XYZ file of C-alpha atoms in Angstrom:
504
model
C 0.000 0.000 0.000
C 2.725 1.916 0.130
C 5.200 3.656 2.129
C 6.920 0.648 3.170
C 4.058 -1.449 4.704
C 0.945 -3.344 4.093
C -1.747 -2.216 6.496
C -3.893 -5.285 6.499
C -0.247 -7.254 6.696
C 1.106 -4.976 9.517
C -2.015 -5.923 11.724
C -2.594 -9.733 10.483
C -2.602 -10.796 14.070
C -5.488 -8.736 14.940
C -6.214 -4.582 16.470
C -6.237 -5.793 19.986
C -2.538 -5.021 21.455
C -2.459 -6.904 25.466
C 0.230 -7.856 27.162
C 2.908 -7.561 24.676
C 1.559 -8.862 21.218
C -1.616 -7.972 18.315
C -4.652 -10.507 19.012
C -7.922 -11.000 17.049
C -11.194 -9.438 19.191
C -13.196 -11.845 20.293
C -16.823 -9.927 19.838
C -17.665 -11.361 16.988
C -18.138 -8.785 14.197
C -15.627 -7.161 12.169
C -14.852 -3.286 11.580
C -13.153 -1.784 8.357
C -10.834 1.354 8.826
C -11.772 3.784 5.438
C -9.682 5.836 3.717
C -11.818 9.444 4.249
C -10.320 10.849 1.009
C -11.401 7.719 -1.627
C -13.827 5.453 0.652
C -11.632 2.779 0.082
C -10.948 0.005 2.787
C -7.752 -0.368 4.121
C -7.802 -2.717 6.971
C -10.511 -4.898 8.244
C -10.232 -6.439 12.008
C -12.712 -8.137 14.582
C -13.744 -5.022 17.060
C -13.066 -5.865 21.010
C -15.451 -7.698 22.920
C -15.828 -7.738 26.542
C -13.133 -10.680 27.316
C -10.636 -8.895 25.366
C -11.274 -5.794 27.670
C -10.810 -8.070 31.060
C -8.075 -9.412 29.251
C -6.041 -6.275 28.777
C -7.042 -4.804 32.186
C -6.055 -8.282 34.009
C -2.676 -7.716 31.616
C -2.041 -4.267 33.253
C -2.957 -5.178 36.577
C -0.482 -7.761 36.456
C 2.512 -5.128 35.208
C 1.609 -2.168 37.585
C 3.928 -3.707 40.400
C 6.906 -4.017 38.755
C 6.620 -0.863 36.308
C 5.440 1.594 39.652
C 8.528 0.195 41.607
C 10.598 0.825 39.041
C 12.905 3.949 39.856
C 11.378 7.164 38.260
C 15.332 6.847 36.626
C 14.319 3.182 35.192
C 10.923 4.700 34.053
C 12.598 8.033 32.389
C 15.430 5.919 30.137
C 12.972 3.901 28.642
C 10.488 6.286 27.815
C 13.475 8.384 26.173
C 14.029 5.003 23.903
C 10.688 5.282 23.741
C 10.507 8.709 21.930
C 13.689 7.805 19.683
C 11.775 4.591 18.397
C 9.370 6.753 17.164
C 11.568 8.827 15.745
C 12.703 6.227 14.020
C 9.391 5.429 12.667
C 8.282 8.819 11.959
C 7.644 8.380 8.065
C 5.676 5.080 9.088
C 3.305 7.046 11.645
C 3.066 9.961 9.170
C 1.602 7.984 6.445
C -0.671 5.989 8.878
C -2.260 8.827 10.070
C -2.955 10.528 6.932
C -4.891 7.220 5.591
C -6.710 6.490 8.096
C -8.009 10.095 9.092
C -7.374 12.010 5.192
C -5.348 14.426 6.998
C -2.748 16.461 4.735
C 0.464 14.505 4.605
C 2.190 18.234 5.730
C -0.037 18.278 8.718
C 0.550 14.374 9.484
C 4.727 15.192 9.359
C 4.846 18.660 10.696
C 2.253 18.407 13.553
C 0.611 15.236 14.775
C 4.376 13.166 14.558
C 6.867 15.178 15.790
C 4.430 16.814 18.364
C 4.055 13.126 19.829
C 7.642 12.524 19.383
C 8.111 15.582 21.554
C 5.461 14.710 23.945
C 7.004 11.439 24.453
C 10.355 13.447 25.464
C 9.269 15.662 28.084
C 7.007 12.946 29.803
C 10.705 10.952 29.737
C 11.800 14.011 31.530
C 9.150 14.644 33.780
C 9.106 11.431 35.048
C 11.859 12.336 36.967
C 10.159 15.368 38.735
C 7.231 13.606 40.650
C 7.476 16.307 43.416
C 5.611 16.567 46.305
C 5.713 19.801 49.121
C 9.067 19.905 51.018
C 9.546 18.012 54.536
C 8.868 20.532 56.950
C 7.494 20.757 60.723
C 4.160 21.850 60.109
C 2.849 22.006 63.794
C 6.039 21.842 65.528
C 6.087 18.563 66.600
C 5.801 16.122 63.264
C 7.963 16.617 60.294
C 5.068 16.166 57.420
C 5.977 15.633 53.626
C 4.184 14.415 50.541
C 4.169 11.646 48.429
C 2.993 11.082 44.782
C 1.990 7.700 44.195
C 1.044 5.994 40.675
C -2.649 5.124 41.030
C -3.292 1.666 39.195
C -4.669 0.524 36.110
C -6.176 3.443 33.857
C -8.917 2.913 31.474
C -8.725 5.516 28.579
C -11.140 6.599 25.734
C -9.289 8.525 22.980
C -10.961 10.058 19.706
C -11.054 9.993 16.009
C -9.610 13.520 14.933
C -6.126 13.279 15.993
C -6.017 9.647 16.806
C -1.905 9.456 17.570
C -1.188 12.829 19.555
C -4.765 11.949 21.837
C -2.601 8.422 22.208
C 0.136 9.939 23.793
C -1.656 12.375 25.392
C -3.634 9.714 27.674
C -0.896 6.884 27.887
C 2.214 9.378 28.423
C 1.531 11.267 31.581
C -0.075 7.956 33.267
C 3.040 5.438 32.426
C 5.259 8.386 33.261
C 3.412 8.427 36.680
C 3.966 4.830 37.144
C 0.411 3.467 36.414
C -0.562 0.774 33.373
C -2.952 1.318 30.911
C -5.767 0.081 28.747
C -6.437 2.559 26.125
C -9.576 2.262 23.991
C -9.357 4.512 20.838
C -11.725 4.978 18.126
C -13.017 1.771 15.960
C -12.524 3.717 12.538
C -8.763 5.272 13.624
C -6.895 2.481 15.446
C -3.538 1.965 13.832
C -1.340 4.861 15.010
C -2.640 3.872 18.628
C -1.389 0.029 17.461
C 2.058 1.453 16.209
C 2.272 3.561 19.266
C 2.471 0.626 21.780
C 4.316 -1.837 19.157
C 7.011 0.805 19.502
C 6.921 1.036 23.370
C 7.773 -2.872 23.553
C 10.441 -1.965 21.028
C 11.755 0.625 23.277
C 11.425 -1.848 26.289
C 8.978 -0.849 27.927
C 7.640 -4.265 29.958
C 4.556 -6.244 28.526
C 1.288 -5.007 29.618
C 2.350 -1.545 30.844
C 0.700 0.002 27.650
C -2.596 -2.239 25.906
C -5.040 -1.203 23.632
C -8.516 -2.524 23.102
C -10.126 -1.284 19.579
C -13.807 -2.024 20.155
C -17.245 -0.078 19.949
C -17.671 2.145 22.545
C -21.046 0.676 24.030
C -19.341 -2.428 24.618
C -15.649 -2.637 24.755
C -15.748 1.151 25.765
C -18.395 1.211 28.281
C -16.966 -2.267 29.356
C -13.626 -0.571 30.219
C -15.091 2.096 32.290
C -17.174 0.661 34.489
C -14.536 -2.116 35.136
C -14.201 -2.739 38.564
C -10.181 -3.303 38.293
C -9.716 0.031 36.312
C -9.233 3.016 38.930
C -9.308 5.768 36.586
C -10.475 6.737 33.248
C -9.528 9.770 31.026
C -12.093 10.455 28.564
C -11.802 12.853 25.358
C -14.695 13.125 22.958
C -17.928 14.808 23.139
C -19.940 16.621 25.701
C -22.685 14.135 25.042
C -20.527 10.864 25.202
C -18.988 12.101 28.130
C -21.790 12.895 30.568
C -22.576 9.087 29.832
C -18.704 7.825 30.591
C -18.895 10.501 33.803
C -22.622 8.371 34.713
C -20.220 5.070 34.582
C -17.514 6.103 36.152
C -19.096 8.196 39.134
C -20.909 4.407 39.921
C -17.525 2.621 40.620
C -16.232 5.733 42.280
C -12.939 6.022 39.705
C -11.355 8.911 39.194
C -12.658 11.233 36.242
C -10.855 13.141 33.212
C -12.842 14.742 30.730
C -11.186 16.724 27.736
C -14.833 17.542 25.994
C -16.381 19.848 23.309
C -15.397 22.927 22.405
C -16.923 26.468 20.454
C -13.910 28.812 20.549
C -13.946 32.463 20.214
C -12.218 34.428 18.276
C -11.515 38.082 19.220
C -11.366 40.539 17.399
C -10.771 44.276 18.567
C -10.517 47.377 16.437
C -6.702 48.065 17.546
C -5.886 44.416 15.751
C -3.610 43.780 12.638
C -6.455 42.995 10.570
C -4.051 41.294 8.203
C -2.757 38.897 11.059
C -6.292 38.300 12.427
C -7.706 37.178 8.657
C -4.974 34.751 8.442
C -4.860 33.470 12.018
C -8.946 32.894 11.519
C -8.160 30.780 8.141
C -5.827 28.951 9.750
C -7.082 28.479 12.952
C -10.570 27.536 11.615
C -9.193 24.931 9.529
C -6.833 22.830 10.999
C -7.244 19.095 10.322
C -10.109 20.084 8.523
C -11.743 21.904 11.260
C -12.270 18.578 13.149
C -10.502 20.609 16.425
C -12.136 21.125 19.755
C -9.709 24.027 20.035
C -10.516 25.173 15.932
C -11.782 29.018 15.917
C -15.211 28.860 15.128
C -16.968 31.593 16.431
C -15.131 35.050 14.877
C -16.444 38.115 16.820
C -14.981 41.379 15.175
C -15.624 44.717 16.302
C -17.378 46.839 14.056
C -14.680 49.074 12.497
C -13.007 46.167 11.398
C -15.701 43.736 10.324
C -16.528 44.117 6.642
C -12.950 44.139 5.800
C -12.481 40.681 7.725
C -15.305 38.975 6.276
C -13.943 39.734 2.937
C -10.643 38.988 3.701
C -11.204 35.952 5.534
C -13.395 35.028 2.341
C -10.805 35.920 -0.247
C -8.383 33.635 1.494
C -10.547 30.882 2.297
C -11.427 30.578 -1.619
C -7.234 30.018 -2.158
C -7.067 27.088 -0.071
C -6.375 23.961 -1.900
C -8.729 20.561 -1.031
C -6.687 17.859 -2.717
C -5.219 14.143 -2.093
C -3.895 13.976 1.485
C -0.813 12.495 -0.087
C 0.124 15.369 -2.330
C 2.830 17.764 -0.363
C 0.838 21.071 -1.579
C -2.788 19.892 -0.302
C -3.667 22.152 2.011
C -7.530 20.346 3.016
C -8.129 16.944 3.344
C -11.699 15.234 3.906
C -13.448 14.863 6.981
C -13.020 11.702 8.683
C -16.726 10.439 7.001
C -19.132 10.557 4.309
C -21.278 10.881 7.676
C -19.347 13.846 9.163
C -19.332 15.596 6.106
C -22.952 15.553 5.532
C -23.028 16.252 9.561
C -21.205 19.144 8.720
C -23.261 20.841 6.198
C -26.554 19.628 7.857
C -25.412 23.032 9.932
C -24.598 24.939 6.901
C -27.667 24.432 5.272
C -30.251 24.547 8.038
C -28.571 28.079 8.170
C -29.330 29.361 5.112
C -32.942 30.233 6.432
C -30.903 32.826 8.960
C -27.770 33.619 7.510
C -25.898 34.083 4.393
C -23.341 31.901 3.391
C -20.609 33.754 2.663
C -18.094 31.499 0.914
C -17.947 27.664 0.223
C -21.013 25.664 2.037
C -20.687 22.277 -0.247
C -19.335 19.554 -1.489
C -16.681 19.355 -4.118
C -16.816 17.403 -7.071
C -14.848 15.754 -10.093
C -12.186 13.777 -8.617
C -12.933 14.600 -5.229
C -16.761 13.964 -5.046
C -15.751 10.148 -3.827
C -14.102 11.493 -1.050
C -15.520 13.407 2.564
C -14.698 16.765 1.228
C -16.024 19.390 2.042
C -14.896 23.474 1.012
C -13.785 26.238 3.589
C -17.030 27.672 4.377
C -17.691 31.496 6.227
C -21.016 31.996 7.075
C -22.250 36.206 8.434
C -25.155 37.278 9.665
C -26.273 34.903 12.226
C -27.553 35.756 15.430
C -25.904 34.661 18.519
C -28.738 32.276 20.117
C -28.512 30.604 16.836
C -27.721 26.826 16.240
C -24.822 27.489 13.930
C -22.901 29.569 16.677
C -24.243 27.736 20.016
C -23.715 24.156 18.980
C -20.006 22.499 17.967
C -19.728 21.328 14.600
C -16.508 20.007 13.770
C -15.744 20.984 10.358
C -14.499 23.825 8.071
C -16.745 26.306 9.078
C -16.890 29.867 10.696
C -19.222 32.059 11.535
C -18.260 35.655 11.759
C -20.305 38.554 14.395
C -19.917 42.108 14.958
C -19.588 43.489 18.301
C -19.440 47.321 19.142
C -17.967 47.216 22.752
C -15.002 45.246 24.504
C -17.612 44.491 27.274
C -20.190 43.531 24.235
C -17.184 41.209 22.524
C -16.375 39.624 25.627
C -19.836 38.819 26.818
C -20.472 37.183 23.628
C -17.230 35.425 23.380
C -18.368 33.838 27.064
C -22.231 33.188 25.867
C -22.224 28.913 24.888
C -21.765 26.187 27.687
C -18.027 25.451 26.278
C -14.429 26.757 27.139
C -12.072 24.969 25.827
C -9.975 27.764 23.988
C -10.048 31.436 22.748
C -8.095 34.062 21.061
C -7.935 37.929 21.474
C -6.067 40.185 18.846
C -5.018 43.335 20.074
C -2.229 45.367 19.967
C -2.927 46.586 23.251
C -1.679 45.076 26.126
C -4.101 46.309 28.504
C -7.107 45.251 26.238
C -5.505 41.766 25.718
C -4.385 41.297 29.047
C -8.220 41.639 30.022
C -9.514 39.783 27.627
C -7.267 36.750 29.138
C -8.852 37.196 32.470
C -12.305 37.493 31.922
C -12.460 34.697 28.749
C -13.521 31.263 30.149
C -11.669 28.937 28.713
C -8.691 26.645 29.170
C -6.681 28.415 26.937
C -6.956 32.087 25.817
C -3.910 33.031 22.835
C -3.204 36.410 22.212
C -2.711 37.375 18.521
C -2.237 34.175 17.607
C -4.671 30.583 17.784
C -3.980 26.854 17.765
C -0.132 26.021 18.900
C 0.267 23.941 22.147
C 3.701 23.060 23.847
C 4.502 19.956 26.100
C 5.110 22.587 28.961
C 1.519 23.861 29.237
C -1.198 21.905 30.092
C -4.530 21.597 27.956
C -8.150 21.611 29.106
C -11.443 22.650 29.755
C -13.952 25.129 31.312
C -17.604 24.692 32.085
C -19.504 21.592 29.683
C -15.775 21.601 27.914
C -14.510 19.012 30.867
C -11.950 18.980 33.693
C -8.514 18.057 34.195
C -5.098 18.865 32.120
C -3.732 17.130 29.556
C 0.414 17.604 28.754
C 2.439 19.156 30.956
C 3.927 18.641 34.726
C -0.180 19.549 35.690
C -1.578 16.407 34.409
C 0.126 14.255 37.059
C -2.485 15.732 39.023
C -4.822 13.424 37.111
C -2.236 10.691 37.451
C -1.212 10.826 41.184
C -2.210 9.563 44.259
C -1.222 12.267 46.774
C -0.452 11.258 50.201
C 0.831 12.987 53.273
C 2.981 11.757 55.701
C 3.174 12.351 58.937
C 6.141 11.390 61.567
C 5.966 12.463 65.198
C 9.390 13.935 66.638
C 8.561 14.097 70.574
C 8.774 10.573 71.495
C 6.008 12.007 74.402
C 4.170 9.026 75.051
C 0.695 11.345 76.219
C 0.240 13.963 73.794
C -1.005 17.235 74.575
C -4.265 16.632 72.088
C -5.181 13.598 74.532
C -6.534 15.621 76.857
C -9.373 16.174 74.442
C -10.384 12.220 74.838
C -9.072 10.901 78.404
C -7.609 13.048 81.278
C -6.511 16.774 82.224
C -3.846 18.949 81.213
């Protein structure tokens, strides 16, 4: 199939990876992964059933002793082999990802690769800096200090749209923590997550530290969750999806991660270089085809500035190349379905009755039409209670508003149930600077939208989830934190006695 590998050879043995080695699922019924851009099948495999779910958490259970009493030194080196296996492999995880999600093959080797890659390295280097607060005498009499302690087994649901980095993203931090894994990630984008732990065991990392179960999410993932030996679960997907994962996991009592949907604003004040903010909206709109919880979709520009950014963003838009993922100048690929792309202008079209549509809004056709395409699309005019603005969409669409005050653009920029991200343009500081206080969300850019580092964490306000992924914060997800407490008297009767048996 190219690029030095068969798919369907690569994964003979099966899309379950437990204890060490690929397996067939045992549910019974098969799944094919589709290329997005031609509807061709690539790779067929039986989906995860519940005994390959008990099998994978029974296979992490067993590893969690000896990988959590390994030496955070032990755990560090081979998560650095680790992140050099994959660098290894980087054309091999490049060309995965782009077939089984259509994304550009420049967005596949300049983004989702080397980001894990990098990801990968600073989780090898944080595993070294589990800190907790300082010894110290607290009271006077005891000398207190903190521990961080791996949890267990973690059960993890990762999604379709950027199926490798939201791989790393769950298994990295926990395994760097010292817990075991059994990550479920999407039926139709499994094989980066497969390639992912094949090149762990490469890199030494014991058997069973790092398993994936590829099943459907009512049973394999719903399975996972509620299982009894699985102490967490990290969750990111919808809103929807995950109030039902948050009903499962609250039953059991586990610990809860959710990394949900997302609307995100994108401010625009008078004082901004209009020229920067039309380009940063383009961009930042469509990313992987718009299928980004963190994508600018909702572009509020104050007056002064708005007819020029509608027609800019439009003019620029209308240059952006839809093409074969494969081809180094394609700037769009599909979306990851015929079924998301008619998901996606389901919106568009229900709001033509309220809005005007002003650039793209359908499909392409001639050699594209047997692909998930779908053209940049701006849409003006819409009110702010309106479907197309409120509701998440996750596709190449944008829908511009004017505002007339920076209390006015801010208010809006606050008004739907997510906050995930936002950007403010300014060239003030003062402006900006407020804007970043008083913007809900996770993540609030200045003059600028989309790039994440290793060194920051990412996540959610409000109906957009809780917890951080990346960064030294998400061992806070990952970490049982317990205080210690040693008495330094040697008093026998302790002052605080009194209050149970006896006199001062």
């Amino acid at each position: 199939m190219g690029n030095g590998f068969q798919v369907q050879d690569r994964f003979a043995d099966g899309a379950q990876y437990i204890g060490g080695s690929l397996r067939s699922g045992t549910s019974g019924r098969s799944h094919a992964v589709v290329n997005p851009a031609t509807g061709e099948t690539v790779y067929t495999y039986e989906l995860a059933g519940t005994a390959d779910v008990d099998a994978a958490v029974a296979a992490a259970r067993e590893a969690f002793p000896g990988w959590s009493g390994a030496t955070p030194a032990e755990r560090s080196e081979a998560m650095h082999r680790f992140a050099a296996v994959l660098a290894e492999q980087a054309d091999d995880f490049a060309y995965a990802e782009s077939l089984q999600c259509g994304k550009p093959i420049k967005l596949s080797t300049e983004f989702d690769v080397p980001g894990t890659i990098d990801n990968t390295s600073f989780f090898a280097g944080a595993a070294r800096h589990l800190e907790g607060r300082s010894a110290g005498e607290y009271d006077g009499d005891h000398t207190s200090y903190v521990r961080r302690e791996a949890i267990g087994v973690v059960g993890s649901i990762a999604p379709w749209n950027y199926p490798l980095q939201m791989a790393a993203w769950k298994i990295l931090p926990a395994i760097a923590a010292g817990n075991t894994i059994v990550l479920k990630p999407a039926e139709i984008t499994p094989l980066t997550s497969l390639m992912f732990a094949q090149a762990a065991t490469e890199a030494g990392i014991p058997d069973g530290v790092i398993n994936i179960v590829t099943g459907a999410g009512k049973d394999a993932g719903e399975h996972l969750v509620g299982h009894p030996d699985v102490v967490m679960t990290s969750f990111t997907g919808s809103t929807a999806v995950g109030k039902r994962v948050a009903e499962i996991a609250t039953a059991t009592v586990k610990r809860l991660h959710l990394e949900l949907g997302g609307k995100a604003p994108f401010l625009v004040f008078d004082d901004a270089d209009l020229d920067a903010a039309v380009n940063g909206a383009v961009a930042g709109a469509l990313i992987n085809t718009g299928q980004d919880c963190t994508a600018a979709t909702r572009a509020y520009v104050q007056r002064p500035l708005y007819d020029a950014f509608v027609s800019g963003v439009a003019e620029l838009m209308a240059t952006v190349r839809l093409g074969d993922p494969f081809d180094p100048s394609t700037d769009l690929g599909p979306l990851i379905s015929h079924a998301q792309r008619d998901r996606v202008a389901g919106f568009v079209e229900r709001a033509r009755a309220y809005a005007t549509v002003v650039t793209g809004g359908e499909a392409p056709g001639g050699d594209l039409e047997d692909g998930a395409y779908y053209r940049p699309t701006l849409v003006a005019g819409a009110a702010q209670d309106s479907e197309i603005v409120q509701s998440e969409i996750f596709g190449p669409v944008l829908v511009v508003l004017p505002f007339d005050t920076d209390d006015e653009g801010i208010a809006l920029a606050n008004d739907t149930p997510y906050g995930l991200a936002a950007s403010a343009w300014s060239r003030d500081v003062y402006r900006a600077g407020r804007a970043t206080r008083e913007i809900k969300a996770g993540c609030v850019w200045v003059n600028d939208h989309i790039p994440i580092i290793s060194e920051m964490p990412h996540g959610g306000y409000k109906a957009s989830g809780f917890g951080k992924d990346m960064s030294a914060y998400s061992f806070e997800e990952y970490t049982q934190v317990k205080h210690v407490m040693y008495d330094n008297t040697a008093v026998v009767r302790k002052d605080w006695h009194r209050t149970i048996f006896g006199d001062r």
